[in-house]
Short mmCIF file of C-alpha atoms and ligand atoms in Angstrom, two decimals:
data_model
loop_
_atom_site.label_atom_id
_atom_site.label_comp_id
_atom_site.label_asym_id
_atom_site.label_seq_id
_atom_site.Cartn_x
_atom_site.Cartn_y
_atom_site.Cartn_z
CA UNK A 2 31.89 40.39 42.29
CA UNK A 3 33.19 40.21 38.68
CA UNK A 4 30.99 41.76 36.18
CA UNK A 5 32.12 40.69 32.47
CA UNK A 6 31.33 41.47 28.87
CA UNK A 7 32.52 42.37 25.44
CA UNK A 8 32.05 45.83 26.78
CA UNK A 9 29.68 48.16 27.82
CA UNK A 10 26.91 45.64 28.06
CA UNK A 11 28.00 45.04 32.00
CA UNK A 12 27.19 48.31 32.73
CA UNK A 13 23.27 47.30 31.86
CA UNK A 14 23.86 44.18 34.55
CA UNK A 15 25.89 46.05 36.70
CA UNK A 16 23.29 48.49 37.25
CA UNK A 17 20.51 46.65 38.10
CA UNK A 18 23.28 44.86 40.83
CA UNK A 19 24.19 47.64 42.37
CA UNK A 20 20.32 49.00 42.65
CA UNK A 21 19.93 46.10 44.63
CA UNK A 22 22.59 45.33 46.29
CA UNK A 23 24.39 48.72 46.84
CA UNK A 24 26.91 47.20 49.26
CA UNK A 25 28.33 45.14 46.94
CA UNK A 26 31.86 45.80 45.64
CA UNK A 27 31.73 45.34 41.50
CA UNK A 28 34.27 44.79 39.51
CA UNK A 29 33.53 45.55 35.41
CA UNK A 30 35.98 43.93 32.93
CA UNK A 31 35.22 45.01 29.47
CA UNK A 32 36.99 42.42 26.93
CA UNK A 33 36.98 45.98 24.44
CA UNK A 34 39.93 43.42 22.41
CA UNK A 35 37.17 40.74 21.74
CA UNK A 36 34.50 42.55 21.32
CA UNK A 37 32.13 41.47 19.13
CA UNK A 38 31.40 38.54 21.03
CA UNK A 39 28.09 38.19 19.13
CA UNK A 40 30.23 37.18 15.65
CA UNK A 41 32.90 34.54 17.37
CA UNK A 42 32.27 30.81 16.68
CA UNK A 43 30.98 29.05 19.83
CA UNK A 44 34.17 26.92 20.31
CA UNK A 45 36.68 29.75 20.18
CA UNK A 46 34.66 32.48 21.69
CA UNK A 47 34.25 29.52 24.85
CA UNK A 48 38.27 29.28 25.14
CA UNK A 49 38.69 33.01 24.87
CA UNK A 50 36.91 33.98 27.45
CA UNK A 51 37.65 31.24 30.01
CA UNK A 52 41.16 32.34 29.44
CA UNK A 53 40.54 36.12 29.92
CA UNK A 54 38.25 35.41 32.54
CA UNK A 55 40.92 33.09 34.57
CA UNK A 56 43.59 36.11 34.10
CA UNK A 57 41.35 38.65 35.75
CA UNK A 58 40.67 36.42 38.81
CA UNK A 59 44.26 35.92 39.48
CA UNK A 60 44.94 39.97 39.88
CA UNK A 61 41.50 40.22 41.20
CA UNK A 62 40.29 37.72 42.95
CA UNK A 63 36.47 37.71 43.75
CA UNK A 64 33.77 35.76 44.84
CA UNK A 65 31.46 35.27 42.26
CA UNK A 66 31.03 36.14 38.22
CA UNK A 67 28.45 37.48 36.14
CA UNK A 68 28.59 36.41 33.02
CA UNK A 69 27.04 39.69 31.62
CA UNK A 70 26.37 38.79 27.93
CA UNK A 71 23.83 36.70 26.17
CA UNK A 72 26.13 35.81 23.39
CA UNK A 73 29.13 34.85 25.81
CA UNK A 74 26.61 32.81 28.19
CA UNK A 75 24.77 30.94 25.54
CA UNK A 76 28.02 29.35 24.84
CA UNK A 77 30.62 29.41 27.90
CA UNK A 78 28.41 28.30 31.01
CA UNK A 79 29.46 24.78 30.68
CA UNK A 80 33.26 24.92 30.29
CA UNK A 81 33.52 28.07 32.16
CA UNK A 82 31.54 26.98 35.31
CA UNK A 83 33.98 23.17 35.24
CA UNK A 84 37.30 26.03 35.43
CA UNK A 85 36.63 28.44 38.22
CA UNK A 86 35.88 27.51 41.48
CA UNK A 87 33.55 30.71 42.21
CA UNK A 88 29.46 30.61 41.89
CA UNK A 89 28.88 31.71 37.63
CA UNK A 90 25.70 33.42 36.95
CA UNK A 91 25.26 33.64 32.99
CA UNK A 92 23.01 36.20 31.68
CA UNK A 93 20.79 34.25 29.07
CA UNK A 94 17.99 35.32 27.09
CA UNK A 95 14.66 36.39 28.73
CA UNK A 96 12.03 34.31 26.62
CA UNK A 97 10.47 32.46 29.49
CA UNK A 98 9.06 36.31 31.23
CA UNK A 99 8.41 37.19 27.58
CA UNK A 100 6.25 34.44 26.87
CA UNK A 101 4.43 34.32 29.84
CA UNK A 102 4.40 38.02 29.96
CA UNK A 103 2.98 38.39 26.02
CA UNK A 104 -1.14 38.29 25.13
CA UNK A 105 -0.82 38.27 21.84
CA UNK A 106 1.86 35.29 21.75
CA UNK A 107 3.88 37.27 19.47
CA UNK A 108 7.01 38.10 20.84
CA UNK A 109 10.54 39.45 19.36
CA UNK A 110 13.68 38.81 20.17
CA UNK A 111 16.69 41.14 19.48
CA UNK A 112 20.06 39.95 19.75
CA UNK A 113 23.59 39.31 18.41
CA UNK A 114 23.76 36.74 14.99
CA UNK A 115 25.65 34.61 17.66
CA UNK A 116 22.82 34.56 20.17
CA UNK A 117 19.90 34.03 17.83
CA UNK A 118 22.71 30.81 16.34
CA UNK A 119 22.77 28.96 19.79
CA UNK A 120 21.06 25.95 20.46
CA UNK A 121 21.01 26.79 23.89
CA UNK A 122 18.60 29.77 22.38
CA UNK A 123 16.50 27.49 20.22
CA UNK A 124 16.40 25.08 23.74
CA UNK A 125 14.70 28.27 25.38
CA UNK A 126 12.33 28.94 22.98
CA UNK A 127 11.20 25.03 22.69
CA UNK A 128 10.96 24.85 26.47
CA UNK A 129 9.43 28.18 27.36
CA UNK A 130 7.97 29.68 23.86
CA UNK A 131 6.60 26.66 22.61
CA UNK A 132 3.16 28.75 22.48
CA UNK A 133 4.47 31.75 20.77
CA UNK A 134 5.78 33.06 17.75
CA UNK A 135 8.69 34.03 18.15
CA UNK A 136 10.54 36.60 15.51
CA UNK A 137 14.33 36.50 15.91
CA UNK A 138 16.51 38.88 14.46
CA UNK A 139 20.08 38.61 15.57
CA UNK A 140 21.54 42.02 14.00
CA UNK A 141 25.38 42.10 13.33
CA UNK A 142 25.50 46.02 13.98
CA UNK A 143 23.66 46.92 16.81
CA UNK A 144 25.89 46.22 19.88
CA UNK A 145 28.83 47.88 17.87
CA UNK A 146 26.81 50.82 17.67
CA UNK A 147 26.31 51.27 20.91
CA UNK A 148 29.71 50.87 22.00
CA UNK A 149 30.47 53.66 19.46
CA UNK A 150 27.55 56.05 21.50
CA UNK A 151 29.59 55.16 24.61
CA UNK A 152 33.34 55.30 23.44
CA UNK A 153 32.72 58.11 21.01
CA UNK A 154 29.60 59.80 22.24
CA UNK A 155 28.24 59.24 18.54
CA UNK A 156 24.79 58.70 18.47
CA UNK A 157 23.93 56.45 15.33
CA UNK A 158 19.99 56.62 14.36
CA UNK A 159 20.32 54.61 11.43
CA UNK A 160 21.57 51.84 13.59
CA UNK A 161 18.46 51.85 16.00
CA UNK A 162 16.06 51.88 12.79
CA UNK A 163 17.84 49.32 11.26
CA UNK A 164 17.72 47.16 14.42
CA UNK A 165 13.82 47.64 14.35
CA UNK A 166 13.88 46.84 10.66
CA UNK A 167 15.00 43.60 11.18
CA UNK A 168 11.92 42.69 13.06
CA UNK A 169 9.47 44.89 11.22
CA UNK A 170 10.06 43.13 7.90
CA UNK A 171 9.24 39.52 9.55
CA UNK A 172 5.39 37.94 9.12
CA UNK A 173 3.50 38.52 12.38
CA UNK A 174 5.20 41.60 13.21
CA UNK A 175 1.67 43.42 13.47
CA UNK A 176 0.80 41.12 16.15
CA UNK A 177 4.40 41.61 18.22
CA UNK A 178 3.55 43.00 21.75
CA UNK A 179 6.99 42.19 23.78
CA UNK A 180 10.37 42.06 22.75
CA UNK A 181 13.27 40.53 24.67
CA UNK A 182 16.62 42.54 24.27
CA UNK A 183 18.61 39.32 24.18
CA UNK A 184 21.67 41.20 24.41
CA UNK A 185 23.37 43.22 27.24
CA UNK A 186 23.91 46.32 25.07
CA UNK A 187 21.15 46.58 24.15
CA UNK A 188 18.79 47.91 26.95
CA UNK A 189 21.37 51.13 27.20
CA UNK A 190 19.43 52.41 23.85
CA UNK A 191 15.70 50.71 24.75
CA UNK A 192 14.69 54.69 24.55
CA UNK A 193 16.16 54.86 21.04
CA UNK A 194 14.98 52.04 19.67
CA UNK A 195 11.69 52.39 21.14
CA UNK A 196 11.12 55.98 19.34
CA UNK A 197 12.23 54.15 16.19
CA UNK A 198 8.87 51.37 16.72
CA UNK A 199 6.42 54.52 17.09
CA UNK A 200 8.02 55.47 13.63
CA UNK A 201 5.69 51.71 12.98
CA UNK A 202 2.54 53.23 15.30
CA UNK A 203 3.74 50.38 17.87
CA UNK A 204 4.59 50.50 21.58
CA UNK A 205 5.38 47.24 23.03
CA UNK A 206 6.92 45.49 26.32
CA UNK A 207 10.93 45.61 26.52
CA UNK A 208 11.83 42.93 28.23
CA UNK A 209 15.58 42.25 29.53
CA UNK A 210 17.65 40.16 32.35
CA UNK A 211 18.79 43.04 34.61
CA UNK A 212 16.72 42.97 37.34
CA UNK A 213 16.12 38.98 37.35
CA UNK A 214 20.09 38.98 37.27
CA UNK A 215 20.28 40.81 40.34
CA UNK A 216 17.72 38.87 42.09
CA UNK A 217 19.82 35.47 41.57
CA UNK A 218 22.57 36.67 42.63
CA UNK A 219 20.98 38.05 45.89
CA UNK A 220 19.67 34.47 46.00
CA UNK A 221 23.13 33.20 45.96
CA UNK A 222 24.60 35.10 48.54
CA UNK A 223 22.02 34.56 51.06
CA UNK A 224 22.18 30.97 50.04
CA UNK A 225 25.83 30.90 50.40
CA UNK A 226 25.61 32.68 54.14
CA UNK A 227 28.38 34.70 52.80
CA UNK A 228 28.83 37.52 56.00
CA UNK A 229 29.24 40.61 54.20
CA UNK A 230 30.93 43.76 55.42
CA UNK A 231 28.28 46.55 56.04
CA UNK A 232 28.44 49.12 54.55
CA UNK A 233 26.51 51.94 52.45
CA UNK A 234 28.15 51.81 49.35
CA UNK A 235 30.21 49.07 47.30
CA UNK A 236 33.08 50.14 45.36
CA UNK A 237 32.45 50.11 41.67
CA UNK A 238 35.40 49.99 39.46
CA UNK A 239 36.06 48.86 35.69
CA UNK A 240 38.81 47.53 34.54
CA UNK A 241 38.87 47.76 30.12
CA UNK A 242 40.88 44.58 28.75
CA UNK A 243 42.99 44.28 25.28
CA UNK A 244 44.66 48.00 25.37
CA UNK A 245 41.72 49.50 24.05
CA UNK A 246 41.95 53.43 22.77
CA UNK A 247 41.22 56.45 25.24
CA UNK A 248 37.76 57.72 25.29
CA UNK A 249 36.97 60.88 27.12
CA UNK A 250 33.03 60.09 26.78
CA UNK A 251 33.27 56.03 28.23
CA UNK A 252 35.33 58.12 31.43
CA UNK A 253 32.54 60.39 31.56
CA UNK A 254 30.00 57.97 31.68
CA UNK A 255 31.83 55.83 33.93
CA UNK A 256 32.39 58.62 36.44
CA UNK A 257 28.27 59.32 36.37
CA UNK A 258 27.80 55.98 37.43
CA UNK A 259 30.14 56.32 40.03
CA UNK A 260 32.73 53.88 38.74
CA UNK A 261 36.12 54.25 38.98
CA UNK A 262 38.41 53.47 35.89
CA UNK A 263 41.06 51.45 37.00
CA UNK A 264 44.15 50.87 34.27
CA UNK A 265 44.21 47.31 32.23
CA UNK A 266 45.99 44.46 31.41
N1 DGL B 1 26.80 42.14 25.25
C1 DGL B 1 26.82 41.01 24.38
C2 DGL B 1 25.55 40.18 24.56
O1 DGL B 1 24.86 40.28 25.57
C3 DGL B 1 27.03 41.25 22.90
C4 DGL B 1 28.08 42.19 22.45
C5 DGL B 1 29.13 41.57 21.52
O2 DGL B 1 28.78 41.18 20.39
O3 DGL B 1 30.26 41.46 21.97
O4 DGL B 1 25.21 39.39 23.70
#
């Protein structure tokens, strides 16, 4: 199974895939060369990936994708799903468990300027937030910084507070008892950026697509009657796209996880 983002953000998808389906072989392609996804135009960002995408699965062919980022899925599904012949799960933002999830109908959602742009976002939010106030703040620095805690091992506190800025400083915020982490990146710092809301006295519900990921896709296999080897353990490997640098600390966190680094293209 192909696993792809911008970056690290498939390792938040991944995760929750290989917690529930540990037999699984995953493959993680990190597009590091177009990363940030979550500042391309729709139309560009949509040919870009189907054309990275497409490359991957002729050196590795597999037998279904995961789209693993909002900002990618919000805009690809369409064109991407009519060019490869394999089942394409796109990881979308979680408003719908938000809403229904929320009692105070106040509900943020965190994500990339690109993500909070879509109309395929603003479709969500009509069809399953109707109810609900919904504060969006799509925050052009956030995912970046996180890559930078991963590739560099720099932690960057000023990002995390400004991410939580974004939604403190919109009306209602008082009220705001769930947020959705609209972005895959995101959930890999839900500690940090929840010590920055206590900063605001404020605990609330995080709310991402991991886990409901991972359920569809166990859906589709058993759907599909796909026979799988048994085994204990899929292999996890990652394969980093668009010659990105070295990074000691992405290897070390890669090898923690139990994925192997394989070279790119
Ligand atoms: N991981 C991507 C998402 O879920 C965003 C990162 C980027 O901007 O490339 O939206």
């Amino acid at each position: 199974m192909l696993v792809f983002d911008s970056g690290v953000g498939s390792l938040s998808i991944g995760a929750e895939i290989h917690r529930l389906l540990p037999d699984l072989d995953l493959l993680y392609a990190m597009d590091r060369g177009g990363f940030p996804y979550g500042q391309w135009q729709e139309q560009p960002l949509a040919e870009h990936i189907c054309r990275k995408i497409l490359d991957v699965l002729i050196d590795h062919p597999c037998d279904m994708l995961v789209v693993a980022c909002n900002s990618a899925s919000t805009a690809v599904l369409p064109s991407l799903r009519s060019q490869v012949a394999i089942p394409v799960v796109g990881v979308v933002p979680a408003i719908k468990p938000a809403a229904q999830q929320s009692s105070s109908g106040v509900i943020g959602l965190l994500a990339t300027p690109g993500t909070i742009s879509r109309p395929y976002t603003a479709q969500l939010i009509a069809d399953f937030a109707s109810h609900c106030h919904v504060i969006t703040a799509g925050d052009p620095g956030l995912a970046s910084a996180v890559e930078t805690f991963f590739w560099r091992g720099e932690n960057s506190p000023a990002a995390w507070r400004q991410a939580i800025m974004h939604l403190a400083e919109k009306p209602r915020f008082a009220e705001m008892d769930t947020v959705v982490l609209a972005c895959t990146h995101f959930p890999l710092v839900q500690q940090q950026l929840a010590k920055e809301l206590t900063l605001f006295g404020k605990e609330v519900s995080w709310i991402d697509s991991g886990q409901a990921i991972a359920r569809r896709v166990a859906q589709l296999l058993n759907e599909s009657g796909t026979t799988r080897e048994l085994k204990q353990t899929g292999s996890q490997e990652a394969l980093l796209l668009g010659e990105p640098e070295d990074s000691d600390s992405l290897a070390a966190v890669l090898k923690n996880r139990g994925i192997r680094l394989l070279s790119g293209r």
